[in-house]
Amino acid sequence: MPHSRSSSLGPGHHLLTWLALVLLGALSFGLSFVSLGEWSLAIALAIALAKALLVAGVFMHLSEHHGSLRLWPAAGVGFVVLLVVLMTLDVATRR
Amino acid sequence: MPSSAPPPIPLPAIAERFADLPQQQAASRLGMWVFLASETLLFAGLFGLWATYHAHYPEGFRLAARHNTLALGTTNTFVLLTSSLLAALAVWAASQERRRLALAMVLGTASLGVVFLVIKGVEYADHVEHGLLPGRLATAPELDVPGGRLFYLLYWLMTGVHALHMTAAVVLMLWVSTRVARRRETAHDHTRLEVCALYWHMVDVVWLFLWPLLYLVR
């Protein structure tokens, strides 16, 4: 696990990441006015996921960490998937 | 000892259970990530509820979401994205021993958090005025569609829990700003600033998902 002083992520990386985040946000906003039917929510969530990965990878320095530290954000994603999928399936398959 | 000798530079305190400072810093970082994972569990339950009821009432959710002010929700998204940039820059500035820049970035982050909460407050006031309230408190006739009241119950619950987290994040940033100002967060050790920034980013990431679920699903 690197010490924060040895981080290779500087202000240039942070500014570029912010720019990408703003562009992705603008894309999401723009697409909300386009009629994409059932796909609109899936696309909006996919863009949100891309933004979350950028924040976690660069702003939270996750791209520089390895091993046990990465286990916990992975667990967080696992919690969301488990709860959302199992809760939805539970109700959808009730007779 | 000659009285002209410079005072020793105070080294950061290392708790007894740690071998050295890097080990203590790694433990702090890991501890914050474990906490963030547990926070995800809390929000995952709310996302699960939203997904379940949205599957039942997609049209009701879509119609109800139209009563939210897209401009305010979108503005708040960009406010939080920018606040995350400032939080990341604050950590970088501290790592470079640029105290004044770090302090400005930390205070900028906290200020944008306050801006977010003020905008949310304006939106809440508008909802109250129009009767867009949770559960039985709702008086807006436009919510009389299947799932309309459920949407607003979840809206208040999800944004309310998020706003509480945002408030906590602002308090943390203000606390850490006093440490930066007093030269307690140095290039050698700025772990408290780092973990406060991690918490801030988590609150930002949660909003990134609330935005499409509560505003863009129209």
mmCIF file of N, CA and C in Angstrom, chain A residues 1-5 9-12 14-15 18 21-26 28-29 32-33 40-41 44-45 48-49 51-52 55-56 58-62 65 68-69 72-73 75-77 79-81 83-84 87-88 91-92, chain B residues 22 25-26 29-30 33-34 36-38 40-41 44-45 47-52 54-56 70 74 77-78 81-82 84-85 88-89 91-92 95-96 187-188 190 194 198 201-202 204-205 208-209 211-213 216-218:
data_model
loop_
_atom_site.group_PDB
_atom_site.id
_atom_site.type_symbol
_atom_site.label_atom_id
_atom_site.label_comp_id
_atom_site.label_asym_id
_atom_site.label_seq_id
_atom_site.Cartn_x
_atom_site.Cartn_y
_atom_site.Cartn_z
ATOM 1 N N MET A 1 0.846 -1.186 0.000
ATOM 2 C CA MET A 1 0.000 0.000 0.000
ATOM 3 C C MET A 1 0.891 1.250 0.000
ATOM 4 N N PRO A 2 0.758 2.091 -0.983
ATOM 5 C CA PRO A 2 1.692 3.210 -1.039
ATOM 6 C C PRO A 2 1.354 4.280 -0.005
ATOM 7 N N HIS A 3 2.376 4.966 0.434
ATOM 8 C CA HIS A 3 2.149 6.114 1.307
ATOM 9 C C HIS A 3 1.649 7.237 0.429
ATOM 10 N N SER A 4 0.789 8.093 0.974
ATOM 11 C CA SER A 4 0.158 9.115 0.135
ATOM 12 C C SER A 4 1.184 10.063 -0.480
ATOM 13 N N ARG A 5 2.354 10.184 0.148
ATOM 14 C CA ARG A 5 3.367 11.092 -0.402
ATOM 15 C C ARG A 5 3.886 10.590 -1.742
ATOM 16 N N LEU A 9 -0.613 10.485 -8.610
ATOM 17 C CA LEU A 9 -1.751 11.251 -9.118
ATOM 18 C C LEU A 9 -1.639 12.711 -8.685
ATOM 19 N N GLY A 10 -1.405 13.581 -9.662
ATOM 20 C CA GLY A 10 -1.238 14.998 -9.371
ATOM 21 C C GLY A 10 -2.466 15.800 -9.737
ATOM 22 N N PRO A 11 -2.381 17.145 -9.633
ATOM 23 C CA PRO A 11 -3.531 17.996 -9.943
ATOM 24 C C PRO A 11 -4.002 17.864 -11.391
ATOM 25 N N GLY A 12 -3.069 17.582 -12.304
ATOM 26 C CA GLY A 12 -3.458 17.395 -13.710
ATOM 27 C C GLY A 12 -4.417 16.224 -13.869
ATOM 28 N N HIS A 14 -6.317 14.994 -11.545
ATOM 29 C CA HIS A 14 -7.577 15.323 -10.869
ATOM 30 C C HIS A 14 -8.444 16.229 -11.741
ATOM 31 N N LEU A 15 -7.813 17.212 -12.385
ATOM 32 C CA LEU A 15 -8.581 18.133 -13.237
ATOM 33 C C LEU A 15 -9.168 17.411 -14.446
ATOM 34 N N TRP A 18 -12.088 15.376 -13.305
ATOM 35 C CA TRP A 18 -13.258 16.246 -13.069
ATOM 36 C C TRP A 18 -13.925 16.612 -14.400
ATOM 37 N N LEU A 21 -15.843 13.747 -15.594
ATOM 38 C CA LEU A 21 -17.057 13.595 -14.775
ATOM 39 C C LEU A 21 -18.132 14.586 -15.217
ATOM 40 N N VAL A 22 -17.718 15.823 -15.472
ATOM 41 C CA VAL A 22 -18.671 16.857 -15.893
ATOM 42 C C VAL A 22 -19.263 16.495 -17.268
ATOM 43 N N LEU A 23 -18.411 16.010 -18.171
ATOM 44 C CA LEU A 23 -18.900 15.627 -19.500
ATOM 45 C C LEU A 23 -19.883 14.461 -19.407
ATOM 46 N N LEU A 24 -19.553 13.483 -18.554
ATOM 47 C CA LEU A 24 -20.459 12.342 -18.372
ATOM 48 C C LEU A 24 -21.783 12.801 -17.749
ATOM 49 N N GLY A 25 -21.698 13.751 -16.821
ATOM 50 C CA GLY A 25 -22.912 14.303 -16.206
ATOM 51 C C GLY A 25 -23.765 15.011 -17.248
ATOM 52 N N ALA A 26 -23.100 15.787 -18.109
ATOM 53 C CA ALA A 26 -23.819 16.515 -19.160
ATOM 54 C C ALA A 26 -24.464 15.529 -20.138
ATOM 55 N N SER A 28 -25.475 12.470 -19.451
ATOM 56 C CA SER A 28 -26.619 11.879 -18.742
ATOM 57 C C SER A 28 -27.812 12.837 -18.761
ATOM 58 N N PHE A 29 -27.530 14.107 -18.503
ATOM 59 C CA PHE A 29 -28.573 15.140 -18.489
ATOM 60 C C PHE A 29 -29.209 15.257 -19.875
ATOM 61 N N SER A 32 -31.491 12.428 -20.863
ATOM 62 C CA SER A 32 -32.771 12.335 -20.161
ATOM 63 C C SER A 32 -33.893 12.980 -20.972
ATOM 64 N N PHE A 33 -33.538 13.773 -21.993
ATOM 65 C CA PHE A 33 -34.552 14.401 -22.854
ATOM 66 C C PHE A 33 -34.806 13.581 -24.122
ATOM 67 N N SER A 40 -33.424 3.969 -21.098
ATOM 68 C CA SER A 40 -32.957 5.258 -20.557
ATOM 69 C C SER A 40 -32.400 5.127 -19.140
ATOM 70 N N LEU A 41 -33.116 4.351 -18.284
ATOM 71 C CA LEU A 41 -32.649 4.198 -16.900
ATOM 72 C C LEU A 41 -31.343 3.397 -16.858
ATOM 73 N N ALA A 44 -28.536 5.625 -17.971
ATOM 74 C CA ALA A 44 -28.223 6.625 -16.928
ATOM 75 C C ALA A 44 -27.444 5.977 -15.788
ATOM 76 N N LEU A 45 -27.814 4.745 -15.416
ATOM 77 C CA LEU A 45 -27.114 4.062 -14.325
ATOM 78 C C LEU A 45 -25.716 3.618 -14.754
ATOM 79 N N ALA A 48 -23.644 6.600 -14.465
ATOM 80 C CA ALA A 48 -23.381 6.839 -13.031
ATOM 81 C C ALA A 48 -22.281 5.910 -12.535
ATOM 82 N N LEU A 49 -22.305 4.655 -12.994
ATOM 83 C CA LEU A 49 -21.281 3.683 -12.592
ATOM 84 C C LEU A 49 -19.907 4.115 -13.110
ATOM 85 N N LYS A 51 -18.938 7.138 -13.687
ATOM 86 C CA LYS A 51 -18.510 8.282 -12.862
ATOM 87 C C LYS A 51 -18.009 7.808 -11.498
ATOM 88 N N ALA A 52 -18.734 6.847 -10.924
ATOM 89 C CA ALA A 52 -18.328 6.321 -9.601
ATOM 90 C C ALA A 52 -16.947 5.670 -9.684
ATOM 91 N N VAL A 55 -14.329 8.419 -9.775
ATOM 92 C CA VAL A 55 -14.134 9.010 -8.440
ATOM 93 C C VAL A 55 -13.321 8.062 -7.563
ATOM 94 N N ALA A 56 -13.721 6.778 -7.570
ATOM 95 C CA ALA A 56 -13.027 5.794 -6.713
ATOM 96 C C ALA A 56 -11.589 5.576 -7.179
ATOM 97 N N VAL A 58 -9.506 7.517 -9.143
ATOM 98 C CA VAL A 58 -8.569 8.648 -9.137
ATOM 99 C C VAL A 58 -8.668 9.465 -7.840
ATOM 100 N N PHE A 59 -9.861 10.019 -7.562
ATOM 101 C CA PHE A 59 -9.991 10.873 -6.371
ATOM 102 C C PHE A 59 -9.733 10.094 -5.078
ATOM 103 N N MET A 60 -10.186 8.829 -5.051
ATOM 104 C CA MET A 60 -10.010 8.033 -3.826
ATOM 105 C C MET A 60 -8.749 7.182 -3.890
ATOM 106 N N HIS A 61 -7.963 7.341 -4.970
ATOM 107 C CA HIS A 61 -6.660 6.688 -5.135
ATOM 108 C C HIS A 61 -6.740 5.164 -5.150
ATOM 109 N N LEU A 62 -7.908 4.628 -5.481
ATOM 110 C CA LEU A 62 -8.048 3.172 -5.447
ATOM 111 C C LEU A 62 -7.177 2.501 -6.509
ATOM 112 N N HIS A 65 -3.941 1.433 -5.004
ATOM 113 C CA HIS A 65 -3.919 0.480 -3.892
ATOM 114 C C HIS A 65 -4.100 -0.946 -4.385
ATOM 115 N N SER A 68 -5.702 -6.225 0.183
ATOM 116 C CA SER A 68 -6.846 -6.259 1.098
ATOM 117 C C SER A 68 -7.673 -4.979 1.036
ATOM 118 N N LEU A 69 -7.047 -3.854 0.687
ATOM 119 C CA LEU A 69 -7.798 -2.605 0.659
ATOM 120 C C LEU A 69 -8.888 -2.628 -0.414
ATOM 121 N N TRP A 72 -12.578 -4.220 0.211
ATOM 122 C CA TRP A 72 -13.706 -3.546 0.862
ATOM 123 C C TRP A 72 -14.599 -2.796 -0.105
ATOM 124 N N PRO A 73 -14.051 -2.000 -1.038
ATOM 125 C CA PRO A 73 -14.955 -1.419 -2.027
ATOM 126 C C PRO A 73 -15.659 -2.500 -2.846
ATOM 127 N N ALA A 75 -16.544 -5.350 -1.682
ATOM 128 C CA ALA A 75 -17.619 -5.830 -0.800
ATOM 129 C C ALA A 75 -18.806 -4.871 -0.867
ATOM 130 N N GLY A 76 -18.525 -3.569 -0.913
ATOM 131 C CA GLY A 76 -19.588 -2.564 -1.002
ATOM 132 C C GLY A 76 -20.423 -2.771 -2.263
ATOM 133 N N VAL A 77 -19.750 -2.990 -3.388
ATOM 134 C CA VAL A 77 -20.458 -3.228 -4.654
ATOM 135 C C VAL A 77 -21.272 -4.523 -4.529
ATOM 136 N N PHE A 79 -22.573 -5.810 -1.830
ATOM 137 C CA PHE A 79 -23.760 -5.561 -0.996
ATOM 138 C C PHE A 79 -24.894 -4.985 -1.850
ATOM 139 N N VAL A 80 -24.547 -4.015 -2.692
ATOM 140 C CA VAL A 80 -25.572 -3.367 -3.522
ATOM 141 C C VAL A 80 -26.192 -4.379 -4.476
ATOM 142 N N VAL A 81 -25.329 -5.149 -5.171
ATOM 143 C CA VAL A 81 -25.826 -6.128 -6.147
ATOM 144 C C VAL A 81 -26.709 -7.158 -5.442
ATOM 145 N N LEU A 83 -28.388 -7.034 -2.533
ATOM 146 C CA LEU A 83 -29.658 -6.530 -2.021
ATOM 147 C C LEU A 83 -30.617 -6.160 -3.145
ATOM 148 N N VAL A 84 -30.109 -5.462 -4.164
ATOM 149 C CA VAL A 84 -30.991 -5.023 -5.249
ATOM 150 C C VAL A 84 -31.536 -6.240 -5.998
ATOM 151 N N MET A 87 -33.773 -8.634 -3.549
ATOM 152 C CA MET A 87 -35.049 -8.011 -3.167
ATOM 153 C C MET A 87 -35.998 -7.976 -4.358
ATOM 154 N N THR A 88 -35.462 -7.622 -5.520
ATOM 155 C CA THR A 88 -36.305 -7.533 -6.722
ATOM 156 C C THR A 88 -36.818 -8.924 -7.098
ATOM 157 N N VAL A 91 -39.658 -10.331 -4.707
ATOM 158 C CA VAL A 91 -40.995 -9.805 -4.948
ATOM 159 C C VAL A 91 -41.517 -10.245 -6.316
ATOM 160 N N ALA A 92 -40.631 -10.302 -7.297
ATOM 161 C CA ALA A 92 -41.060 -10.638 -8.659
ATOM 162 C C ALA A 92 -41.520 -12.092 -8.769
ATOM 163 N N PRO B 22 3.834 4.385 8.725
ATOM 164 C CA PRO B 22 3.144 3.850 7.548
ATOM 165 C C PRO B 22 2.128 2.758 7.891
ATOM 166 N N GLN B 25 -0.894 4.510 9.268
ATOM 167 C CA GLN B 25 -1.638 5.182 8.194
ATOM 168 C C GLN B 25 -2.429 4.172 7.363
ATOM 169 N N ALA B 26 -1.780 3.028 7.062
ATOM 170 C CA ALA B 26 -2.455 1.989 6.276
ATOM 171 C C ALA B 26 -3.668 1.463 7.035
ATOM 172 N N ARG B 29 -6.511 4.016 6.822
ATOM 173 C CA ARG B 29 -7.112 3.990 5.485
ATOM 174 C C ARG B 29 -8.024 2.764 5.337
ATOM 175 N N LEU B 30 -7.494 1.607 5.771
ATOM 176 C CA LEU B 30 -8.271 0.374 5.672
ATOM 177 C C LEU B 30 -9.538 0.481 6.524
ATOM 178 N N TRP B 33 -12.154 2.430 4.724
ATOM 179 C CA TRP B 33 -12.766 1.661 3.629
ATOM 180 C C TRP B 33 -13.754 0.624 4.164
ATOM 181 N N VAL B 34 -13.436 0.010 5.314
ATOM 182 C CA VAL B 34 -14.366 -0.952 5.933
ATOM 183 C C VAL B 34 -15.651 -0.211 6.325
ATOM 184 N N LEU B 36 -16.799 2.558 4.982
ATOM 185 C CA LEU B 36 -17.521 2.942 3.756
ATOM 186 C C LEU B 36 -18.309 1.754 3.201
ATOM 187 N N ALA B 37 -17.721 0.553 3.287
ATOM 188 C CA ALA B 37 -18.431 -0.648 2.811
ATOM 189 C C ALA B 37 -19.696 -0.861 3.639
ATOM 190 N N SER B 38 -19.616 -0.616 4.961
ATOM 191 C CA SER B 38 -20.798 -0.792 5.811
ATOM 192 C C SER B 38 -21.849 0.275 5.481
ATOM 193 N N THR B 40 -22.293 1.486 2.518
ATOM 194 C CA THR B 40 -22.877 1.029 1.251
ATOM 195 C C THR B 40 -24.037 0.079 1.525
ATOM 196 N N LEU B 41 -23.879 -0.740 2.575
ATOM 197 C CA LEU B 41 -24.930 -1.690 2.947
ATOM 198 C C LEU B 41 -26.222 -0.945 3.282
ATOM 199 N N ALA B 44 -27.595 0.381 0.069
ATOM 200 C CA ALA B 44 -27.996 -0.734 -0.795
ATOM 201 C C ALA B 44 -29.424 -1.167 -0.475
ATOM 202 N N GLY B 45 -29.790 -1.142 0.817
ATOM 203 C CA GLY B 45 -31.159 -1.488 1.200
ATOM 204 C C GLY B 45 -32.158 -0.537 0.572
ATOM 205 N N PHE B 47 -31.633 1.347 -2.152
ATOM 206 C CA PHE B 47 -31.638 1.126 -3.609
ATOM 207 C C PHE B 47 -32.472 -0.117 -3.940
ATOM 208 N N GLY B 48 -32.379 -1.144 -3.095
ATOM 209 C CA GLY B 48 -33.157 -2.367 -3.296
ATOM 210 C C GLY B 48 -34.651 -2.078 -3.235
ATOM 211 N N LEU B 49 -35.058 -1.259 -2.254
ATOM 212 C CA LEU B 49 -36.471 -0.876 -2.139
ATOM 213 C C LEU B 49 -36.926 -0.133 -3.392
ATOM 214 N N TRP B 50 -36.083 0.802 -3.842
ATOM 215 C CA TRP B 50 -36.431 1.593 -5.028
ATOM 216 C C TRP B 50 -36.615 0.672 -6.241
ATOM 217 N N ALA B 51 -35.645 -0.252 -6.418
ATOM 218 C CA ALA B 51 -35.687 -1.154 -7.589
ATOM 219 C C ALA B 51 -36.936 -2.031 -7.537
ATOM 220 N N THR B 52 -37.268 -2.516 -6.325
ATOM 221 C CA THR B 52 -38.429 -3.401 -6.176
ATOM 222 C C THR B 52 -39.724 -2.670 -6.543
ATOM 223 N N HIS B 54 -40.017 0.181 -8.164
ATOM 224 C CA HIS B 54 -39.984 0.687 -9.545
ATOM 225 C C HIS B 54 -40.403 -0.412 -10.511
ATOM 226 N N ALA B 55 -40.016 -1.669 -10.204
ATOM 227 C CA ALA B 55 -40.405 -2.794 -11.060
ATOM 228 C C ALA B 55 -41.927 -2.947 -11.075
ATOM 229 N N HIS B 56 -42.573 -2.598 -9.955
ATOM 230 C CA HIS B 56 -44.030 -2.714 -9.861
ATOM 231 C C HIS B 56 -44.750 -1.530 -10.481
ATOM 232 N N LEU B 70 -35.636 19.207 -11.983
ATOM 233 C CA LEU B 70 -34.450 18.630 -12.632
ATOM 234 C C LEU B 70 -33.258 19.575 -12.556
ATOM 235 N N THR B 74 -29.756 18.554 -10.928
ATOM 236 C CA THR B 74 -28.591 18.537 -11.810
ATOM 237 C C THR B 74 -27.505 19.489 -11.298
ATOM 238 N N THR B 77 -25.650 17.885 -8.627
ATOM 239 C CA THR B 77 -24.708 16.869 -9.115
ATOM 240 C C THR B 77 -23.371 17.521 -9.459
ATOM 241 N N PHE B 78 -23.431 18.637 -10.176
ATOM 242 C CA PHE B 78 -22.185 19.307 -10.576
ATOM 243 C C PHE B 78 -21.491 19.958 -9.372
ATOM 244 N N LEU B 81 -19.669 17.049 -7.731
ATOM 245 C CA LEU B 81 -18.511 16.606 -8.532
ATOM 246 C C LEU B 81 -17.343 17.570 -8.320
ATOM 247 N N THR B 82 -17.665 18.867 -8.304
ATOM 248 C CA THR B 82 -16.616 19.869 -8.109
ATOM 249 C C THR B 82 -16.056 19.809 -6.686
ATOM 250 N N SER B 84 -15.758 17.190 -4.902
ATOM 251 C CA SER B 84 -14.857 16.029 -4.836
ATOM 252 C C SER B 84 -13.490 16.375 -5.424
ATOM 253 N N LEU B 85 -13.510 17.182 -6.497
ATOM 254 C CA LEU B 85 -12.229 17.623 -7.078
ATOM 255 C C LEU B 85 -11.437 18.404 -6.024
ATOM 256 N N ALA B 88 -9.959 16.153 -3.376
ATOM 257 C CA ALA B 88 -8.785 15.414 -3.877
ATOM 258 C C ALA B 88 -7.575 16.353 -3.959
ATOM 259 N N LEU B 89 -7.815 17.596 -4.393
ATOM 260 C CA LEU B 89 -6.715 18.566 -4.479
ATOM 261 C C LEU B 89 -6.198 18.943 -3.092
ATOM 262 N N VAL B 91 -5.960 16.937 -0.519
ATOM 263 C CA VAL B 91 -5.057 15.848 -0.091
ATOM 264 C C VAL B 91 -3.714 15.991 -0.813
ATOM 265 N N TRP B 92 -3.797 16.293 -2.102
ATOM 266 C CA TRP B 92 -2.544 16.464 -2.864
ATOM 267 C C TRP B 92 -1.729 17.637 -2.305
ATOM 268 N N SER B 95 0.000 16.787 0.792
ATOM 269 C CA SER B 95 1.137 15.883 0.547
ATOM 270 C C SER B 95 2.353 16.646 0.017
ATOM 271 N N GLN B 96 2.096 17.855 -0.514
ATOM 272 C CA GLN B 96 3.197 18.681 -1.033
ATOM 273 C C GLN B 96 3.603 19.769 -0.027
ATOM 274 N N ALA B 187 2.943 17.038 5.188
ATOM 275 C CA ALA B 187 3.288 16.138 4.084
ATOM 276 C C ALA B 187 3.640 14.764 4.649
ATOM 277 N N HIS B 188 4.241 14.755 5.841
ATOM 278 C CA HIS B 188 4.664 13.508 6.476
ATOM 279 C C HIS B 188 3.459 12.679 6.921
ATOM 280 N N HIS B 190 -0.799 13.177 6.859
ATOM 281 C CA HIS B 190 -2.079 13.899 6.700
ATOM 282 C C HIS B 190 -3.202 12.871 6.555
ATOM 283 N N GLU B 194 -6.943 12.716 4.692
ATOM 284 C CA GLU B 194 -7.148 11.701 3.656
ATOM 285 C C GLU B 194 -8.429 10.894 3.908
ATOM 286 N N LEU B 198 -11.966 10.664 1.836
ATOM 287 C CA LEU B 198 -12.559 9.390 1.379
ATOM 288 C C LEU B 198 -14.051 9.371 1.695
ATOM 289 N N HIS B 201 -15.933 11.650 -0.696
ATOM 290 C CA HIS B 201 -16.129 11.059 -2.028
ATOM 291 C C HIS B 201 -17.255 10.024 -2.015
ATOM 292 N N MET B 202 -17.353 9.262 -0.911
ATOM 293 C CA MET B 202 -18.415 8.257 -0.810
ATOM 294 C C MET B 202 -19.788 8.934 -0.867
ATOM 295 N N ASP B 204 -20.483 11.708 -2.273
ATOM 296 C CA ASP B 204 -20.621 12.152 -3.664
ATOM 297 C C ASP B 204 -21.094 10.987 -4.543
ATOM 298 N N VAL B 205 -20.449 9.829 -4.387
ATOM 299 C CA VAL B 205 -20.780 8.662 -5.224
ATOM 300 C C VAL B 205 -22.239 8.234 -5.006
ATOM 301 N N LEU B 208 -24.423 10.359 -7.039
ATOM 302 C CA LEU B 208 -24.314 10.069 -8.471
ATOM 303 C C LEU B 208 -25.360 9.037 -8.898
ATOM 304 N N PHE B 209 -25.749 8.149 -7.948
ATOM 305 C CA PHE B 209 -26.782 7.159 -8.258
ATOM 306 C C PHE B 209 -28.180 7.670 -7.910
ATOM 307 N N TRP B 211 -29.238 10.680 -8.298
ATOM 308 C CA TRP B 211 -29.639 11.619 -9.362
ATOM 309 C C TRP B 211 -30.445 10.922 -10.476
ATOM 310 N N PRO B 212 -29.924 9.845 -11.113
ATOM 311 C CA PRO B 212 -30.750 9.193 -12.131
ATOM 312 C C PRO B 212 -32.014 8.544 -11.568
ATOM 313 N N LEU B 213 -31.944 7.989 -10.338
ATOM 314 C CA LEU B 213 -33.101 7.282 -9.790
ATOM 315 C C LEU B 213 -34.245 8.230 -9.421
ATOM 316 N N LEU B 216 -33.762 11.726 -13.139
ATOM 317 C CA LEU B 216 -33.673 11.481 -14.579
ATOM 318 C C LEU B 216 -34.681 10.433 -15.058
ATOM 319 N N VAL B 217 -35.332 9.737 -14.120
ATOM 320 C CA VAL B 217 -36.218 8.632 -14.491
ATOM 321 C C VAL B 217 -37.581 9.151 -14.958
ATOM 322 N N ARG B 218 -37.629 10.281 -15.635
ATOM 323 C CA ARG B 218 -38.906 10.914 -15.977
ATOM 324 C C ARG B 218 -39.442 10.479 -17.332
#
